[in-house]
């Protein structure tokens, strides 16, 4: 069965520090990988995605994620976080075929402190 | 990006009554919509896949008769929680896609259901 594992439920970090949110997936077939962000009292928004090609993908607000097939990982990183990055981050995998449904990880709460 | 509107954003109902939640894709046609349930501080659990004009596909463990899903048009899917009980209290979220693999899923704002 396909699954997505986010190893850290909470990540506290100081402003301007680097951060890495970890994500591993398990699947025997090709997957598409996504990171979604959920700000307080808002719906989920796409942060970035990996479909194919370059294994390093970037978002418009400074986040990046690297697809590592051998380690089945898709970790999210940012070199310098802001207070406004405080949110819940969800890693998700989409298994191609069928209805292309998303399988979500448990989420990581990123708390940026001044 | 595309907009998915979910209504109501919150609802309180008495135990034993039914509640309907609407999910609309405002500026695109969504062949497929998904319904999720999110418990506090937990991830989204996929409940069912809703396809326009056909029966919904439910995930294992989700009661079909309890959570009725209707996808009457390419822009509207509804979730009805029938005979609601306090344990049904949760955050329900819908999403819609353009259908093709690898395309972004657009999410509604969610509905907070409280059954008293």
PDB file of C-alpha atoms in Angstrom, chain B residues 2-43:
ATOM      1  CA  UNK B   2      -8.499  27.894  -9.562  1.00  0.00           C
ATOM      2  CA  UNK B   3     -10.992  28.445  -6.777  1.00  0.00           C
ATOM      3  CA  UNK B   4     -12.934  25.843  -4.852  1.00  0.00           C
ATOM      4  CA  UNK B   5     -15.642  27.142  -2.575  1.00  0.00           C
ATOM      5  CA  UNK B   6     -16.966  25.095   0.307  1.00  0.00           C
ATOM      6  CA  UNK B   7     -20.114  25.968   2.231  1.00  0.00           C
ATOM      7  CA  UNK B   8     -20.856  26.310   5.054  1.00  0.00           C
ATOM      8  CA  UNK B   9     -17.550  27.073   6.737  1.00  0.00           C
ATOM      9  CA  UNK B  10     -18.937  25.906  10.049  1.00  0.00           C
ATOM     10  CA  UNK B  11     -22.127  24.263  11.234  1.00  0.00           C
ATOM     11  CA  UNK B  12     -23.548  23.084  14.529  1.00  0.00           C
ATOM     12  CA  UNK B  13     -26.289  20.499  14.485  1.00  0.00           C
ATOM     13  CA  UNK B  14     -28.195  18.338  16.929  1.00  0.00           C
ATOM     14  CA  UNK B  15     -27.468  14.668  17.227  1.00  0.00           C
ATOM     15  CA  UNK B  16     -29.659  12.655  14.888  1.00  0.00           C
ATOM     16  CA  UNK B  17     -30.082  15.335  12.246  1.00  0.00           C
ATOM     17  CA  UNK B  18     -28.461  15.475   8.805  1.00  0.00           C
ATOM     18  CA  UNK B  19     -26.092  18.091   7.468  1.00  0.00           C
ATOM     19  CA  UNK B  20     -25.230  18.900   3.861  1.00  0.00           C
ATOM     20  CA  UNK B  21     -21.903  20.397   2.821  1.00  0.00           C
ATOM     21  CA  UNK B  22     -21.419  21.845  -0.645  1.00  0.00           C
ATOM     22  CA  UNK B  23     -18.239  21.991  -2.672  1.00  0.00           C
ATOM     23  CA  UNK B  24     -18.130  24.095  -5.821  1.00  0.00           C
ATOM     24  CA  UNK B  25     -15.421  24.666  -8.386  1.00  0.00           C
ATOM     25  CA  UNK B  26     -15.977  28.302  -9.320  1.00  0.00           C
ATOM     26  CA  UNK B  27     -13.917  28.763 -12.450  1.00  0.00           C
ATOM     27  CA  UNK B  28     -13.257  25.323 -13.827  1.00  0.00           C
ATOM     28  CA  UNK B  29     -15.024  22.049 -14.436  1.00  0.00           C
ATOM     29  CA  UNK B  30     -14.018  19.321 -12.039  1.00  0.00           C
ATOM     30  CA  UNK B  31     -14.644  15.814 -13.268  1.00  0.00           C
ATOM     31  CA  UNK B  32     -13.371  14.473  -9.982  1.00  0.00           C
ATOM     32  CA  UNK B  33     -13.728  15.845  -6.481  1.00  0.00           C
ATOM     33  CA  UNK B  34     -12.402  14.375  -3.265  1.00  0.00           C
ATOM     34  CA  UNK B  35     -13.757  14.528   0.270  1.00  0.00           C
ATOM     35  CA  UNK B  36     -11.427  14.439   3.246  1.00  0.00           C
ATOM     36  CA  UNK B  37     -11.832  14.424   6.988  1.00  0.00           C
ATOM     37  CA  UNK B  38      -9.253  16.041   9.214  1.00  0.00           C
ATOM     38  CA  UNK B  39      -9.041  15.394  12.929  1.00  0.00           C
ATOM     39  CA  UNK B  40      -7.325  17.933  15.215  1.00  0.00           C
ATOM     40  CA  UNK B  41      -3.589  18.014  14.647  1.00  0.00           C
ATOM     41  CA  UNK B  42      -3.805  15.120  12.228  1.00  0.00           C
ATOM     42  CA  UNK B  43      -3.573  14.659   8.508  1.00  0.00           C
TER      43      UNK B  43
END
